[in-house]
Short mmCIF file of C-alpha atoms and ligand atoms in Angstrom, two decimals:
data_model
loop_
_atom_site.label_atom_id
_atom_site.label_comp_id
_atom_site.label_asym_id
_atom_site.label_seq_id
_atom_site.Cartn_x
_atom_site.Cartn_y
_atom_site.Cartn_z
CA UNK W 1 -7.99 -4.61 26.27
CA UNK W 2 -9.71 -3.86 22.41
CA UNK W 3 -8.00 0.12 22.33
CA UNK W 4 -9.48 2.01 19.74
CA UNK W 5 -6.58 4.51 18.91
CA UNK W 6 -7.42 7.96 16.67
CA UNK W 7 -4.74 8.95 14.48
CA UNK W 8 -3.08 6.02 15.23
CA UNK W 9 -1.03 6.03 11.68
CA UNK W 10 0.40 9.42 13.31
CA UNK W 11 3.59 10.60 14.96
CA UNK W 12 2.80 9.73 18.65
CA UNK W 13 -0.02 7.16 17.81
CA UNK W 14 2.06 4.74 15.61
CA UNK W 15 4.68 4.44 18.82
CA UNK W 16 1.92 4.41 21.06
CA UNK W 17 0.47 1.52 18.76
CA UNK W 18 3.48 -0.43 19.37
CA UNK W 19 3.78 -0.16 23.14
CA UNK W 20 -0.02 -1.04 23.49
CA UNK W 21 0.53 -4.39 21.09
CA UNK W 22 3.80 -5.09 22.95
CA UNK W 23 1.92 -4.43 26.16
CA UNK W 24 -0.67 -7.32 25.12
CA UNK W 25 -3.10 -4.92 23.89
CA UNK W 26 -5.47 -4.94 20.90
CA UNK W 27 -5.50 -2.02 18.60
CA UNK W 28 -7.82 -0.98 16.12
CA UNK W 29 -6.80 2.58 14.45
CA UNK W 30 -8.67 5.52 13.39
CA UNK W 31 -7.06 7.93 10.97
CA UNK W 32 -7.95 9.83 7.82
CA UNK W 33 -4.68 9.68 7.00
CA UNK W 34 -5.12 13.43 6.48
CA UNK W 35 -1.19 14.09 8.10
CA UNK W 36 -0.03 10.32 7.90
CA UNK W 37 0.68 7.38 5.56
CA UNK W 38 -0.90 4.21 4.89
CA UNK W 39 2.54 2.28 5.19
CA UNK W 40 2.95 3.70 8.66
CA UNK W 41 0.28 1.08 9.89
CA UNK W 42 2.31 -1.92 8.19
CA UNK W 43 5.68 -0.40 9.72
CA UNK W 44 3.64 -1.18 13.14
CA UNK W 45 2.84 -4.51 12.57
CA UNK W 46 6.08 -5.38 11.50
CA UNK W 47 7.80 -3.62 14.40
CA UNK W 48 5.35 -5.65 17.16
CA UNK W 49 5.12 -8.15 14.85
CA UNK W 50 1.37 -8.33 15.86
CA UNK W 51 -1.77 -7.50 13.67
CA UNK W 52 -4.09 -3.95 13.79
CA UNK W 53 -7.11 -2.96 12.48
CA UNK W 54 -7.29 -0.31 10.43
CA UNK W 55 -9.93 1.53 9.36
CA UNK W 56 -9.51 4.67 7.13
CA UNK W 57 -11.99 6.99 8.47
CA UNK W 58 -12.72 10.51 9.77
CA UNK W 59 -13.36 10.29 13.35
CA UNK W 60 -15.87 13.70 12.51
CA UNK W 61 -17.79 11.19 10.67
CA UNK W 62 -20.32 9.97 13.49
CA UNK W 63 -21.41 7.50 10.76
CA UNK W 64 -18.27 5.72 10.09
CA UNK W 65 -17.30 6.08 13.91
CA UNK W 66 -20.38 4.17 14.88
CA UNK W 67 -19.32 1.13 12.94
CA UNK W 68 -16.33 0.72 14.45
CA UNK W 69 -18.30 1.02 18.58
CA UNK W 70 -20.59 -1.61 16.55
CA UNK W 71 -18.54 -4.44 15.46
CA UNK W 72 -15.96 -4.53 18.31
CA UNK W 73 -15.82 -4.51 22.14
CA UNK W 74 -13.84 -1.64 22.51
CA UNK W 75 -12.71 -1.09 26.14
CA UNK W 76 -11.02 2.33 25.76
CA UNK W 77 -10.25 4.91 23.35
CA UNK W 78 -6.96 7.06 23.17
CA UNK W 79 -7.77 10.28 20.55
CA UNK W 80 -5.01 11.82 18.98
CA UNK W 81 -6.60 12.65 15.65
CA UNK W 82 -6.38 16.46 15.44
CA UNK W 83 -4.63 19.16 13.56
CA UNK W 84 -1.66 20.14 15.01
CA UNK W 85 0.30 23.15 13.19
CA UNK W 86 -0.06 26.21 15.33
CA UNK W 87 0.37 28.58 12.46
CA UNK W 88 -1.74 27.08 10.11
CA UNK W 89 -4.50 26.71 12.87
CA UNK W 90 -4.46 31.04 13.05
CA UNK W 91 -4.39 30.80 9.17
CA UNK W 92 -7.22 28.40 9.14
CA UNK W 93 -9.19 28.42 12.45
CA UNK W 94 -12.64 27.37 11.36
CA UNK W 95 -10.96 24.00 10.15
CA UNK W 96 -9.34 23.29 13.46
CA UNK W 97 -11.88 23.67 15.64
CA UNK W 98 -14.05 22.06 13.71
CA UNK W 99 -11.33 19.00 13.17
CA UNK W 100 -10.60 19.29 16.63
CA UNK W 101 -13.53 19.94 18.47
CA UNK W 102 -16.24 17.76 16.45
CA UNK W 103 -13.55 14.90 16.86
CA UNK W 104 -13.74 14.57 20.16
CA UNK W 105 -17.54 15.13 20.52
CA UNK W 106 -18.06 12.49 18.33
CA UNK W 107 -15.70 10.23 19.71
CA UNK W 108 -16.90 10.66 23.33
CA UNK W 109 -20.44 10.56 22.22
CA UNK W 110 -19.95 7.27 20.66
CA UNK W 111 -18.35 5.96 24.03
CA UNK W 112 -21.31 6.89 25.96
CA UNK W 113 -23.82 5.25 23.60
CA UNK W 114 -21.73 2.06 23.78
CA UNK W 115 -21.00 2.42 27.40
CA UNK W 116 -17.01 2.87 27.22
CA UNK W 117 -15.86 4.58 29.44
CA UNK W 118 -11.92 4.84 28.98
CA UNK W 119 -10.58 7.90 27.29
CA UNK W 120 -7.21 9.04 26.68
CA UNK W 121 -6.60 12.40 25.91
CA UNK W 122 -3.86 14.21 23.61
CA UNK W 123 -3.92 17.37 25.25
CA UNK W 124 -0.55 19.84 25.26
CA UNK W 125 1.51 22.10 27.26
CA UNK W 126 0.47 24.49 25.44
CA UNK W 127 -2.57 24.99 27.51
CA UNK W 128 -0.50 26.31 29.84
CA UNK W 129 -0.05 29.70 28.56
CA UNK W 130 3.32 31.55 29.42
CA UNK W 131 3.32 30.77 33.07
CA UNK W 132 5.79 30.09 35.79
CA UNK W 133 8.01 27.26 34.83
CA UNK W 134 8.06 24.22 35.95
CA UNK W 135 4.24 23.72 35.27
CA UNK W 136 1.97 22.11 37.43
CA UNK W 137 -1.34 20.31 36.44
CA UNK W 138 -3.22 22.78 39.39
CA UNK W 139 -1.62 26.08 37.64
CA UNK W 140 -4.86 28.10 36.14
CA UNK W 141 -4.61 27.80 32.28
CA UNK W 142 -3.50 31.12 30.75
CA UNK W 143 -4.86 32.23 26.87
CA UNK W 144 -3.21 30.40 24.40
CA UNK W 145 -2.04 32.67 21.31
CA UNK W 146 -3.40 30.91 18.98
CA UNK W 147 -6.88 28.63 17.44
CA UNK W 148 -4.70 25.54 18.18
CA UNK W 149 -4.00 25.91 21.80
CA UNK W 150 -7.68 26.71 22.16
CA UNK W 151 -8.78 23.39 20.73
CA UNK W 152 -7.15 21.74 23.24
CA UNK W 153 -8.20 23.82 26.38
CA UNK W 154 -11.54 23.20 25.08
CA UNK W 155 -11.48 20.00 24.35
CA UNK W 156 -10.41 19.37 28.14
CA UNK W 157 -12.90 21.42 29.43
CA UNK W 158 -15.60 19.17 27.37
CA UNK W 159 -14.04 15.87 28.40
CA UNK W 160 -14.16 17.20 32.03
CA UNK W 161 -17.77 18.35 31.96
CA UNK W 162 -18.37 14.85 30.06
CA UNK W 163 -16.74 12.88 33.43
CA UNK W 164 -18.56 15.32 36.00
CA UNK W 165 -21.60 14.55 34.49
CA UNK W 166 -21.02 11.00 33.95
CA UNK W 167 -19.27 9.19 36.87
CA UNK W 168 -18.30 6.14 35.70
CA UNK W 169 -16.59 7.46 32.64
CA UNK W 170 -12.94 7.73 33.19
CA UNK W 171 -10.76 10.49 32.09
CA UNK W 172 -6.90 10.87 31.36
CA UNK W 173 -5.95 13.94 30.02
CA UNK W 174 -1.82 14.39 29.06
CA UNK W 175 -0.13 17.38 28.81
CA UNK W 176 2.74 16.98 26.23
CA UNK W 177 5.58 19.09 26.36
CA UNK W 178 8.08 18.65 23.41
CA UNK W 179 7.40 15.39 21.60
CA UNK W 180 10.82 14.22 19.71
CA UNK W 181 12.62 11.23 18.44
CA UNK W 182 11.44 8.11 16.60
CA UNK W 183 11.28 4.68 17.16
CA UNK W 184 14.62 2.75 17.65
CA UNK W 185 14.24 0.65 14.58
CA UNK W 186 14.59 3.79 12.34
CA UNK W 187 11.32 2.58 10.54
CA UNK W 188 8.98 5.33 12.19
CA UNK W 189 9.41 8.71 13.17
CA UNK W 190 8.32 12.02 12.35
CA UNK W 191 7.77 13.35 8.67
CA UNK W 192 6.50 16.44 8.22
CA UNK W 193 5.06 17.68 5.13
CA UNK W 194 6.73 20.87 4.02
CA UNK W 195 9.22 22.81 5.80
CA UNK W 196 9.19 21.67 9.46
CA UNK W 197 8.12 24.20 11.99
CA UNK W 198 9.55 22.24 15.00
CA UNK W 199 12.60 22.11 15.99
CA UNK W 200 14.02 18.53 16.00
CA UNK W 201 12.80 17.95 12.52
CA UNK W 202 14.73 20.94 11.68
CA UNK W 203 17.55 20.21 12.60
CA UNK W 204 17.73 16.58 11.42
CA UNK W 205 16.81 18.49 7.62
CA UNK W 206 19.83 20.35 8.21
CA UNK W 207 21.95 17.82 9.16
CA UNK W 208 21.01 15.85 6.04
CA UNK W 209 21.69 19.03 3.89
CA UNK W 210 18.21 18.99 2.89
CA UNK W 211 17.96 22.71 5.13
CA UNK W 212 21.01 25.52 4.63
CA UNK W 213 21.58 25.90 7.91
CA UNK W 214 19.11 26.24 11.52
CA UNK W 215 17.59 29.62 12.20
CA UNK W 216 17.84 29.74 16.21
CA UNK W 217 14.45 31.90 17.12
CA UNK W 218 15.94 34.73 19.77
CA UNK W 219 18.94 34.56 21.95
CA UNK W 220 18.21 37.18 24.16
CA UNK W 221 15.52 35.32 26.38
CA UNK W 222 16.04 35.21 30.11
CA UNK W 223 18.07 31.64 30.09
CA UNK W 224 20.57 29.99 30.72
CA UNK W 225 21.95 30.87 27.03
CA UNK W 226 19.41 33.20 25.68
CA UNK W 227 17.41 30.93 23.82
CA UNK W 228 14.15 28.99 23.82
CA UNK W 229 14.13 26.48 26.48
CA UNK W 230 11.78 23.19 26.11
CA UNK W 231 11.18 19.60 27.85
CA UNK W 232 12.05 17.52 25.08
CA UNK W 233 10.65 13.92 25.64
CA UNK W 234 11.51 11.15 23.72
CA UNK W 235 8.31 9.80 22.02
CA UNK W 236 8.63 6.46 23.04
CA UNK W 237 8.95 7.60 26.98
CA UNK W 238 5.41 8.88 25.84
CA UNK W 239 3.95 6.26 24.33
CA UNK W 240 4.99 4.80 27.60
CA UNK W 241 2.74 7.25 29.03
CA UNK W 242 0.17 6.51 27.53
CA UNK W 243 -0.01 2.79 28.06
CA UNK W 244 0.40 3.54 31.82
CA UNK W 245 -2.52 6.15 31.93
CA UNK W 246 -4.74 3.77 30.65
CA UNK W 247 -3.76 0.55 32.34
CA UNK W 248 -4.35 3.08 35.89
CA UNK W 249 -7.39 5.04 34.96
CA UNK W 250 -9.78 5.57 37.60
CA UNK W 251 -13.10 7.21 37.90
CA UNK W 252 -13.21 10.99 37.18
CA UNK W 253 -10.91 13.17 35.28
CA UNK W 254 -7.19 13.61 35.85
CA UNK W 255 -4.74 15.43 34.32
CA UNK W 256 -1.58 14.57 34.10
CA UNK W 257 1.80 16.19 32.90
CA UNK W 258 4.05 14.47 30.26
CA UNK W 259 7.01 15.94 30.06
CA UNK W 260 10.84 15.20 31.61
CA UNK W 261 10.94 17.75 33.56
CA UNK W 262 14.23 18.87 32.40
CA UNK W 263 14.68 22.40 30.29
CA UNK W 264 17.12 22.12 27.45
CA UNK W 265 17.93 25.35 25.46
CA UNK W 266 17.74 25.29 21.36
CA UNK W 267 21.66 25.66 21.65
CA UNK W 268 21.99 22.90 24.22
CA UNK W 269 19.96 20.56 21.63
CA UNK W 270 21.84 21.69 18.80
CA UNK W 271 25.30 20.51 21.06
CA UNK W 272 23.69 17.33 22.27
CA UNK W 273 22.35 16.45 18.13
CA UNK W 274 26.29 17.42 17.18
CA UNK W 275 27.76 14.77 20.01
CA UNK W 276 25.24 12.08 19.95
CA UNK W 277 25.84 11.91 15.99
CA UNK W 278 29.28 13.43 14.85
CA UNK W 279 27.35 15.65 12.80
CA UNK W 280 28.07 19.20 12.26
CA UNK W 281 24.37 21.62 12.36
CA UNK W 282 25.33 25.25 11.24
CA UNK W 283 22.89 27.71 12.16
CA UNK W 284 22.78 31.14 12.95
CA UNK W 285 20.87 33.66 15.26
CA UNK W 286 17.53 35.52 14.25
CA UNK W 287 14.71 37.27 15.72
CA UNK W 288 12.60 35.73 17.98
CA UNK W 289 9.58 34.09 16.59
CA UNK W 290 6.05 35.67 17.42
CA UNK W 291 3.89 33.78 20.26
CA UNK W 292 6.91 32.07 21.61
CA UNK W 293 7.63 32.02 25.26
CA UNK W 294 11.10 31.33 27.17
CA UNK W 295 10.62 27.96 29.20
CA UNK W 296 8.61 25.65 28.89
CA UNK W 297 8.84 22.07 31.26
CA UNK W 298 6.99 20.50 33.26
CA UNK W 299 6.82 19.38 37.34
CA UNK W 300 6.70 15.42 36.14
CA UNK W 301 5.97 13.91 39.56
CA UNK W 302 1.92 13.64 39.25
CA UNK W 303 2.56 10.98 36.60
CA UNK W 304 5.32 9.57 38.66
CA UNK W 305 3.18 9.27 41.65
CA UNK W 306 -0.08 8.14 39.97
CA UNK W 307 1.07 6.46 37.58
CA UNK W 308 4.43 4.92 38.31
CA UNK W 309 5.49 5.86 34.73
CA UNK W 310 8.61 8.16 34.03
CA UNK W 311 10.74 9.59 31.33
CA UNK W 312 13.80 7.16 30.95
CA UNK W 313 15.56 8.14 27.58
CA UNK W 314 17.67 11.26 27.61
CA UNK W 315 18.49 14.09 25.06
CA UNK W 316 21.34 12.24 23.12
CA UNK W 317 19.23 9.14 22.82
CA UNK W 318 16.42 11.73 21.49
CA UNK W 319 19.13 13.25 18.89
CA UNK W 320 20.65 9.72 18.12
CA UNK W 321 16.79 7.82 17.25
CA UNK W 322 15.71 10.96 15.78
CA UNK W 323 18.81 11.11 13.35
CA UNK W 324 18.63 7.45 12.49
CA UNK W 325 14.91 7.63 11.38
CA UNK W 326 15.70 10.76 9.32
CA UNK W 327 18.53 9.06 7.54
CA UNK W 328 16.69 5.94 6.65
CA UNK W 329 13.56 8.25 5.55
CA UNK W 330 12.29 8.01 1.81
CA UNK W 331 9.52 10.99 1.31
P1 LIG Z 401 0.19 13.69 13.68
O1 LIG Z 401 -0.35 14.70 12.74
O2 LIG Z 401 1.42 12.94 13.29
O3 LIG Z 401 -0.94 12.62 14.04
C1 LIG Z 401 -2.30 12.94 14.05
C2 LIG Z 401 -3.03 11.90 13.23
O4 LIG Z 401 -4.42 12.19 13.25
C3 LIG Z 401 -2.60 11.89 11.76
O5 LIG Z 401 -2.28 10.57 11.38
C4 LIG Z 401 -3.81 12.41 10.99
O6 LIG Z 401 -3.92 11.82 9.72
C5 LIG Z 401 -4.94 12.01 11.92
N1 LIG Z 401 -6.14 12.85 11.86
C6 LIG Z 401 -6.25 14.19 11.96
N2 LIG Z 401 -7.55 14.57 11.90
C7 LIG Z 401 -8.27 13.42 11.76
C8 LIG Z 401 -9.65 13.14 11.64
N3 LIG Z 401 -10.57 14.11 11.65
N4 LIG Z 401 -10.04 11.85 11.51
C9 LIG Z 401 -9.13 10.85 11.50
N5 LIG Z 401 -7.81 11.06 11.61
C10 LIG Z 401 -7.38 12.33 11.74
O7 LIG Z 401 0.40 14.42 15.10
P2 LIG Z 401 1.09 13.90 16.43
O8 LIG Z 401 2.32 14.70 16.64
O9 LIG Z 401 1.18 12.43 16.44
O10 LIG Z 401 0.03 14.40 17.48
C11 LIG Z 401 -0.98 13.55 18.00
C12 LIG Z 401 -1.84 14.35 18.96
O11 LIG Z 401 -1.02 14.88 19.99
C13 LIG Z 401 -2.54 15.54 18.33
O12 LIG Z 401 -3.83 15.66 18.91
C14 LIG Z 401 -1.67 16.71 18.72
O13 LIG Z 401 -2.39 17.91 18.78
C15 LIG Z 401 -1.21 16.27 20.10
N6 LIG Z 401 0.07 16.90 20.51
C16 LIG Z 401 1.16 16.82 19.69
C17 LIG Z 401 2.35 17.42 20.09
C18 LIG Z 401 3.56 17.39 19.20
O14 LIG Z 401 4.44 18.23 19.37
N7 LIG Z 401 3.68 16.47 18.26
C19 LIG Z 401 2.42 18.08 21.32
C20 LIG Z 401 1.29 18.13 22.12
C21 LIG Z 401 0.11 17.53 21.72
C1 LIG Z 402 11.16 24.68 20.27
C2 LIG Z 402 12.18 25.78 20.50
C3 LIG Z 402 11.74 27.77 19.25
C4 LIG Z 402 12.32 25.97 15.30
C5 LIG Z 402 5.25 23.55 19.57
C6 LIG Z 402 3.81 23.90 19.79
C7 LIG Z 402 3.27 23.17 20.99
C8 LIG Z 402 3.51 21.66 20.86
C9 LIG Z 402 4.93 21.35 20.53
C10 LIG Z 402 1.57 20.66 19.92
C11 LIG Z 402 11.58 27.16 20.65
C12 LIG Z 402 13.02 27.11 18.78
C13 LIG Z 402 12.22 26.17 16.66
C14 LIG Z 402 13.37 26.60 14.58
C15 LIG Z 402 14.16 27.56 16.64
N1 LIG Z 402 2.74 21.10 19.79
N2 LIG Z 402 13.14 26.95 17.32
N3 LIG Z 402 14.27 27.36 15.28
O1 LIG Z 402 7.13 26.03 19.94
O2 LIG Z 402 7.91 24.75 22.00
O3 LIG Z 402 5.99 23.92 20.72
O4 LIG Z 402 5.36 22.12 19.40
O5 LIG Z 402 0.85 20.67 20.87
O6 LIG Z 402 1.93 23.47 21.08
O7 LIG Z 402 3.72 25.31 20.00
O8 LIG Z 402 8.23 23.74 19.73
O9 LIG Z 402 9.91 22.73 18.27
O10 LIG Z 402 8.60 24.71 17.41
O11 LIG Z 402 10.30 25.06 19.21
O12 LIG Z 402 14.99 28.26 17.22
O13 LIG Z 402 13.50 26.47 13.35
O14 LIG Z 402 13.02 25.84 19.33
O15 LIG Z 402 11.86 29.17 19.25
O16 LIG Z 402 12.36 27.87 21.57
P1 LIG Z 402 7.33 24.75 20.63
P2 LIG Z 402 9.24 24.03 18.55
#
């Protein structure tokens, strides 16, 4: 299939890239390269060792989004262009629902003019809200804390009213819980720009004395150690994901969960990072950081079921690829 990919040159997208082209797919990317590099898309080629198209566009820009539906056959679209920072989106919510929210309107929009009617979803756990762990795709969404969250419960309540409206167009929203890791080749990975608020990328800027030493958010949550607990998943085991949501789409929207379904505390991380890596991460114990919640993982067996796809790579793998790309990294 022609896959037109938004934000392709991005975290998730450039993996996803790769397991599309080395699933026999075509890609043609999206991406402003408002939160991404140019290179990135050369790093993919190189990697599959198979050509892209790129075109350097906003995807808010019906305009240039139209040329793209006009000189190829796409067959489906995955859209991950969007801001992601969750503080910067309460600093600056005008600009991320507009990014986030015109995106997909004008992405879906051009789909229906040009009658395709695959589309992939970026959505994020974080529509969940601070409910009962493990999460389910049938829990009711709970208020996100912030403009971010919002743009993505919003987003899947247009995409849904989109497929209820339109039969034939076929909807795959994924839930992401904690995206980490990079590609095995050490060539891609993630990069933030600044100070990283996540934690992976935190503690692989420690670890390369670039960062003093880890600031561990709260230890006095109800866990198994007192601190945060996530569902890390190795990026690749979602750009997995991906590929498998789209080769199984069916008519009508479904949702599915992306996650391991296995809850690993910041302290747990910070063990498996030291192990994986004979590398020491010092880091001490602060207050806990506003809008955070506990746990966080997800009931994985919807994709399992539906999709036959499953998280393979486990937390040391996710320390040891994540380590490797930050070592090799060159801002
Ligand atoms: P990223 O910032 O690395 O990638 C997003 C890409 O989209 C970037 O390359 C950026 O340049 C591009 N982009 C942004 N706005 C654009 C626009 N208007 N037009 C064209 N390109 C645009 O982020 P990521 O981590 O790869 O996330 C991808 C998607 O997954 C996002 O929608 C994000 O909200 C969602 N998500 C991410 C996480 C996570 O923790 N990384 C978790 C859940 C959901
Ligand atoms: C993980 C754990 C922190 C940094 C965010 C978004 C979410 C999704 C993924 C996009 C928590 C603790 C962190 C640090 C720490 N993104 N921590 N010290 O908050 O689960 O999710 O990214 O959709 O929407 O909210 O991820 O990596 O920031 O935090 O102790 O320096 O690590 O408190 O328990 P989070 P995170």
């Amino acid at each position: 299939m022609n896959i037109l990919v938004t934000g392709g040159a991005g975290y998730i997208g450039s993996h996803t890239c790769i397991a599309l082209l080395e699933a026999g797919h075509s890609v043609i990317i999206a991406d402003n390269l408002s939160n991404s590099k140019r290179e990135t898309v050369m790093k993919i080629m190189d990697i599959a060792d198979k050509e892209v198209t790129f075109y350097e566009i906003d995807v808010t820009d019906a305009e240039a989004v139209d040329i793209i539906f006009r000189n190829y056959k796409i067959d489906g679209v995955i859209h991950f262009a969007g801001l992601k920072a969750v503080g910067e989106s309460v600093e600056k919510p005008l600009e991320y629902y507009y990014n986030n929210i015109v995106s997909t309107m004008v992405i879906t929009k051009a789909c229906q003019k040009y009658g395709v009617d695959r589309f992939v979803f970026s959505s994020s756990a974080t529509v969940y809200g601070d409910n009962k762990v493990p999460f389910v795709e049938t829990m009711d969404l709970l208020p996100t804390t912030n403009p971010y969250g919002e743009t993505k419960a919003m987003s899947e309540r247009i995409l849904t009213d989109i497929a209820n409206a339109n039969p034939a167009f076929s909807v795959s929203i994924l839930r992401y819980f904690n995206p980490v890791g990079a590609h095995e080749s050490g060539l891609i990975g993630e990069a933030p720009n600044g100070i990283p608020n996540n934690l992976m990328p935190y503690v692989t800027q420690v670890a390369k004395g670039k960062l003093e030493k880890l600031r561990v958010f709260g230890n006095n949550y109800p866990t198994v150690d007192g601190t945060g607990v996530r569902d890390y998943i190795h990026v690749l085991d979602l750009a997995e994901g991906h590929v498998a949501a789209l080769e199984n789409l069916t008519e009508g929207v479904h949702v599915y969960n992306l996650g391991t379904g296995k809850g690993t505390s910041v302290l747990e991380l910070v063990k498996a990072f030291e192990e994986a890596n004979d590398i020491e991460v010092p880091y001490e114990i602060v207050d806990r950081r506003p809008g955070d919640i506990a746990s966080c993982y997800a009931d994985a067996s919807k994709a399992k079921q539906e999709l036959g796809w499953t998280a393979k790579r486990d937390i040391i793998a996710m320390c040891r690829d994540a380590w490797r790309f930050e070592k090799n990294y060159k801002e």
